[in-house]
Short mmCIF file of C-alpha atoms in Angstrom, two decimals:
data_model
loop_
_atom_site.label_atom_id
_atom_site.label_comp_id
_atom_site.label_asym_id
_atom_site.label_seq_id
_atom_site.Cartn_x
_atom_site.Cartn_y
_atom_site.Cartn_z
CA ASP A 1 -4.63 7.25 55.08
CA ASN A 2 -3.92 9.25 58.33
CA SER A 3 -0.21 8.78 58.63
CA GLU A 4 0.48 12.54 58.05
CA ASN A 5 -1.65 13.63 61.29
CA LYS A 6 0.57 11.16 63.50
CA LYS A 7 3.28 12.56 65.57
CA THR A 8 6.13 10.44 66.27
CA THR A 9 8.21 11.19 69.41
CA SER A 10 11.52 9.93 70.49
CA PRO A 11 12.41 8.21 73.73
CA LYS A 12 13.48 10.82 76.53
CA LYS A 13 16.72 9.95 77.82
CA PRO A 14 17.01 9.62 81.76
CA VAL A 15 17.91 13.06 83.55
CA GLN A 16 21.51 12.77 84.56
CA VAL A 17 23.26 13.53 87.73
CA ASN A 18 24.61 16.89 86.88
CA ALA A 19 21.11 18.24 85.80
CA TYR A 20 19.01 16.78 88.92
CA MET A 21 19.65 20.29 90.80
CA GLN A 22 18.05 21.99 88.56
CA ASN A 23 15.07 19.84 89.03
CA VAL A 24 15.18 19.37 92.55
CA SER A 25 12.24 21.87 93.66
CA LEU A 26 9.84 19.46 91.80
CA HIS A 27 10.47 16.85 94.04
CA LEU A 28 8.17 18.03 96.84
CA GLY A 29 6.36 14.57 98.03
CA GLN A 30 7.93 11.77 99.94
CA MET A 31 6.36 8.91 101.71
CA GLY A 32 8.40 8.15 105.06
CA ASP A 33 12.22 8.56 105.25
CA SER A 34 13.14 4.94 106.35
CA PHE A 35 14.52 4.31 102.82
CA PRO A 36 15.90 7.69 101.34
CA LEU A 37 16.21 7.82 97.70
CA SER A 38 19.45 6.63 95.73
CA ILE A 39 20.87 8.72 93.17
CA THR A 40 19.56 6.43 90.55
CA GLN A 41 15.94 6.56 92.09
CA ARG A 42 16.30 10.47 91.85
CA LYS A 43 17.30 10.49 88.35
CA THR A 44 14.08 8.44 87.61
CA LEU A 45 11.94 10.30 89.61
CA SER A 46 13.22 13.70 88.17
CA THR A 47 12.81 12.33 84.56
CA TYR A 48 9.25 11.34 85.18
CA LEU A 49 8.52 14.86 86.90
CA THR A 50 9.87 16.75 83.77
CA SER A 51 8.15 14.46 81.42
CA GLU A 52 5.11 15.75 79.51
CA ALA A 53 1.51 14.60 80.60
CA ASN A 54 0.42 10.95 79.14
CA THR A 55 4.08 10.03 78.76
CA VAL A 56 4.73 6.20 79.67
CA CYS A 57 7.75 6.17 82.05
CA ALA A 58 9.37 2.70 82.28
CA VAL A 59 11.38 1.52 85.26
CA ASN A 60 12.99 -1.86 85.41
CA GLY A 61 14.83 -3.65 87.80
CA PRO A 62 15.34 -6.66 89.75
CA PRO A 63 13.67 -7.46 93.35
CA GLY A 64 14.78 -5.44 96.26
CA THR A 65 16.12 -2.39 93.74
CA GLY A 66 13.53 0.04 95.29
CA LYS A 67 10.99 0.21 92.43
CA THR A 68 8.00 0.54 95.03
CA THR A 69 9.79 2.97 96.99
CA LEU A 70 10.19 4.93 93.83
CA LEU A 71 6.53 4.51 93.35
CA GLN A 72 5.89 5.52 96.73
CA SER A 73 7.53 9.11 95.94
CA VAL A 74 5.54 9.44 92.62
CA VAL A 75 2.40 9.33 94.39
CA ALA A 76 3.33 11.25 97.26
CA ASN A 77 4.53 14.13 94.74
CA GLU A 78 1.29 13.90 92.80
CA ILE A 79 -0.82 14.33 96.02
CA VAL A 80 1.44 17.17 97.21
CA ASN A 81 1.18 18.86 93.99
CA ALA A 82 -2.79 18.51 94.36
CA ALA A 83 -2.60 19.98 97.82
CA ILE A 84 -0.59 22.94 96.64
CA LYS A 85 -3.49 23.71 93.91
CA GLY A 86 -6.12 23.21 96.48
CA GLY A 87 -7.83 20.39 94.74
CA GLN A 88 -8.70 16.89 95.43
CA ALA A 89 -6.15 14.05 95.85
CA PRO A 90 -5.36 12.34 92.60
CA ARG A 91 -6.84 8.78 92.03
CA ILE A 92 -3.92 6.62 90.78
CA LEU A 93 -4.51 3.07 89.52
CA ALA A 94 -1.65 0.47 90.23
CA CYS A 95 -2.42 -2.81 88.01
CA SER A 96 -0.42 -6.30 87.42
CA THR A 97 -0.91 -9.49 85.91
CA ASN A 98 0.24 -10.71 89.54
CA ASN A 99 -2.31 -9.89 92.46
CA GLN A 100 0.31 -10.29 94.96
CA ALA A 101 2.28 -7.51 93.32
CA VAL A 102 -0.66 -5.04 93.66
CA GLN A 103 -1.49 -6.22 97.19
CA ASN A 104 2.47 -5.60 98.26
CA ILE A 105 2.32 -1.89 96.70
CA ASN A 106 -1.24 -1.50 98.85
CA GLU A 107 0.62 -2.79 102.07
CA SER A 108 3.85 -0.74 101.45
CA PHE A 109 1.43 2.52 101.60
CA SER A 110 0.32 1.56 104.82
CA LYS A 111 3.54 0.38 106.46
CA THR A 112 5.60 3.47 105.82
CA GLU A 113 7.16 5.22 108.96
CA SER A 114 8.98 8.54 109.64
CA SER A 115 11.41 9.82 111.99
CA LEU A 116 9.54 13.05 112.19
CA GLN A 117 7.45 11.74 115.15
CA LYS A 118 5.04 14.67 114.83
CA LEU A 119 4.10 13.87 111.04
CA SER A 120 4.42 9.88 111.80
CA GLY A 121 1.19 7.90 111.21
CA ARG A 122 -1.92 9.19 109.77
CA TRP A 123 -4.12 11.82 111.14
CA LEU A 124 -7.03 9.83 110.95
CA PRO A 125 -8.21 7.32 113.64
CA ASP A 126 -8.12 3.49 112.89
CA PHE A 127 -6.78 4.39 109.40
CA SER A 128 -3.60 3.09 108.17
CA GLY A 129 -3.23 4.08 104.74
CA TYR A 130 -5.26 5.37 101.56
CA ALA A 131 -4.05 2.63 99.32
CA SER A 132 -7.24 0.11 98.57
CA TYR A 133 -7.17 -3.38 97.03
CA LEU A 134 -10.02 -4.10 94.41
CA PRO A 135 -10.54 -7.68 95.31
CA SER A 136 -12.51 -10.31 93.51
CA THR A 137 -15.92 -10.58 94.60
CA LYS A 138 -15.03 -14.55 95.75
CA LYS A 139 -12.69 -13.15 98.33
CA SER A 140 -14.17 -13.46 102.00
CA PRO A 141 -13.66 -10.85 104.81
CA ALA A 142 -11.41 -13.21 106.58
CA GLU A 143 -8.82 -13.07 103.58
CA LEU A 144 -9.00 -9.62 103.36
CA GLU A 145 -8.52 -8.57 107.10
CA GLY A 146 -6.22 -6.06 107.85
CA ILE A 147 -6.11 -4.72 104.36
CA ASN A 148 -8.02 -1.84 102.71
CA TYR A 149 -10.39 -2.86 100.03
CA ILE A 150 -13.52 -1.86 98.13
CA LYS A 151 -15.71 -4.39 96.21
CA LEU A 152 -17.90 -3.87 93.40
CA ASP A 153 -20.98 -3.64 95.47
CA GLY A 154 -19.32 -0.67 97.32
CA SER A 155 -18.49 -2.74 100.42
CA GLY A 156 -15.30 -2.72 102.15
CA THR A 157 -12.91 -0.69 104.33
CA PHE A 158 -14.36 2.86 103.11
CA GLN A 159 -17.76 2.14 103.59
CA ILE A 160 -17.02 1.38 107.27
CA LEU A 161 -15.11 4.62 107.50
CA GLU A 162 -17.15 7.24 105.41
CA ASN A 163 -20.31 7.71 107.69
CA LEU A 164 -21.34 10.63 110.02
CA ASP A 165 -20.23 8.92 113.25
CA TYR A 166 -16.69 8.17 112.20
CA LEU A 167 -16.39 11.69 110.66
CA GLU A 168 -17.49 13.26 114.22
CA ARG A 169 -14.71 11.46 115.87
CA ALA A 170 -12.09 11.85 112.99
CA LYS A 171 -12.53 15.56 113.09
CA PRO A 172 -11.17 16.37 117.02
CA TYR A 173 -8.56 13.57 116.17
CA PHE A 174 -7.45 15.56 112.99
CA LEU A 175 -7.42 18.89 114.83
CA GLU A 176 -5.33 17.41 117.84
CA LYS A 177 -2.48 15.84 115.62
CA ILE A 178 -2.17 19.30 113.69
CA GLY A 179 -2.25 21.09 116.89
CA VAL A 180 0.79 19.21 118.37
CA TYR A 181 2.47 19.35 114.81
CA LYS A 182 2.00 23.37 114.67
CA ASN A 183 2.14 24.03 118.34
CA GLN A 184 -0.89 25.80 118.42
CA SER A 185 -4.88 25.25 118.52
CA PHE A 186 -7.13 24.55 115.79
CA SER A 187 -10.97 24.56 115.32
CA ASN A 188 -11.58 25.00 111.77
CA ILE A 189 -10.57 22.11 109.03
CA ASN A 190 -10.32 24.54 106.16
CA ASN A 191 -7.78 26.62 108.00
CA CYS A 192 -5.69 23.65 108.64
CA ALA A 193 -5.68 23.06 104.97
CA LYS A 194 -4.44 26.67 104.43
CA VAL A 195 -1.78 26.46 107.17
CA LEU A 196 -0.32 23.09 105.74
CA GLN A 197 -0.64 24.54 102.05
CA LYS A 198 1.24 27.60 103.18
CA GLU A 199 4.16 25.49 104.78
CA ILE A 200 4.42 23.10 101.53
CA LEU A 201 4.49 26.43 99.50
CA ASP A 202 7.26 27.92 101.68
CA ILE A 203 9.33 24.54 101.32
CA LYS A 204 8.78 24.54 97.49
CA SER A 205 10.38 28.05 97.62
CA THR A 206 13.47 27.34 99.73
CA LEU A 207 14.03 24.48 97.17
CA GLU A 208 13.74 26.94 94.39
CA SER A 209 16.00 29.24 95.79
CA PHE A 210 18.65 26.42 96.38
CA SER A 211 18.36 25.13 93.12
CA ILE A 212 19.17 28.81 91.94
CA LYS A 213 22.02 29.22 94.20
CA TRP A 214 23.42 25.81 93.37
CA SER A 215 23.42 26.24 89.63
CA ALA A 216 25.00 29.82 90.19
CA TYR A 217 27.81 28.30 92.76
CA SER A 218 28.54 25.30 89.87
CA LYS A 219 28.86 28.16 87.10
CA THR A 220 31.29 29.97 89.15
CA TRP A 221 33.15 26.64 90.06
CA LYS A 222 33.72 25.93 86.54
CA GLU A 223 34.84 29.50 85.70
CA PHE A 224 37.03 29.20 88.63
CA ILE A 225 38.86 26.13 87.23
CA LYS A 226 39.15 27.32 83.72
CA SER A 227 40.84 30.68 84.71
CA TYR A 228 42.89 30.20 87.95
CA ASP A 229 46.19 29.44 86.65
CA SER A 230 47.96 28.93 89.92
CA ILE A 231 46.01 25.77 90.19
CA ASN A 232 48.29 22.52 90.61
CA ASP A 233 46.02 20.35 91.98
CA ILE A 234 42.42 20.78 91.96
CA ASP A 235 41.78 18.57 95.01
CA ASP A 236 43.78 20.96 97.39
CA TYR A 237 40.60 23.21 96.85
CA LEU A 238 38.11 20.73 97.53
CA LYS A 239 36.62 19.51 100.89
CA ASP A 240 34.05 16.84 101.14
CA ASN A 241 33.98 17.41 97.16
CA LEU A 242 33.00 21.04 97.60
CA ALA A 243 35.15 24.05 97.29
CA ASP A 244 36.96 24.76 100.24
CA GLN A 245 36.48 28.33 101.45
CA ASN A 246 39.42 28.57 103.60
CA LYS A 247 41.72 27.30 100.92
CA LEU A 248 40.53 29.92 98.62
CA GLN A 249 40.43 32.59 101.17
CA GLU A 250 44.18 31.96 101.66
CA ASP A 251 45.27 32.65 98.19
CA LEU A 252 42.75 35.56 98.17
CA ASN A 253 44.92 37.14 101.08
CA TRP A 254 48.05 36.14 99.34
CA PHE A 255 46.91 38.26 96.15
CA LYS A 256 45.87 41.16 98.37
CA ASN A 257 49.43 41.17 100.33
#
């Protein structure tokens, strides 16, 4: 009987909205900005990012509620974290009893768009996305046209792309793209990786600083509400749901005089 060696864990409750800001610095990856995450999606992503490894995170919702968009954010986050560590991009498997569901996910990764023109598109020629479909051996090339795929025999999209001729064409294309983005010339791929890695780390540092400042602001505001006896209507001290600095300054000037 090995029952004594078994560990039981209780389900983790979703992160609440008021706790989301504590984890905002963990949300580092976003695939396109056409559909910004809703509060519910952000709570779910935050719950996932603060969960232990090998934890099952179940997300339920009817069609059109943003499950695929959320999945894109999860994948983007994993890729960005790998870039921060300087490691290889993670391999993520999406599987379903419904082939169409997997194909929809695959296509969604290729069709994301960004309003940041210098970051839009892929920095590789003739390449729309990294997601790849693992089709039945019976699927013909005509049926798979326009879809990234890999068959068991190794044939498919990446067999076409991963060769010396393509790499010789892809390198200057990539260097041109990052040169436009950073407004400087590059000749070395490794230097490009270091520059992009530093940019990501700077963004992470900014988010961490913002999270700390927001936490301090929230704590101060709660103490202010508790101790400021002259408040008759708290709405008088709010502007767009934030503390109205002008109103607070008026009261400070009154006390000084």
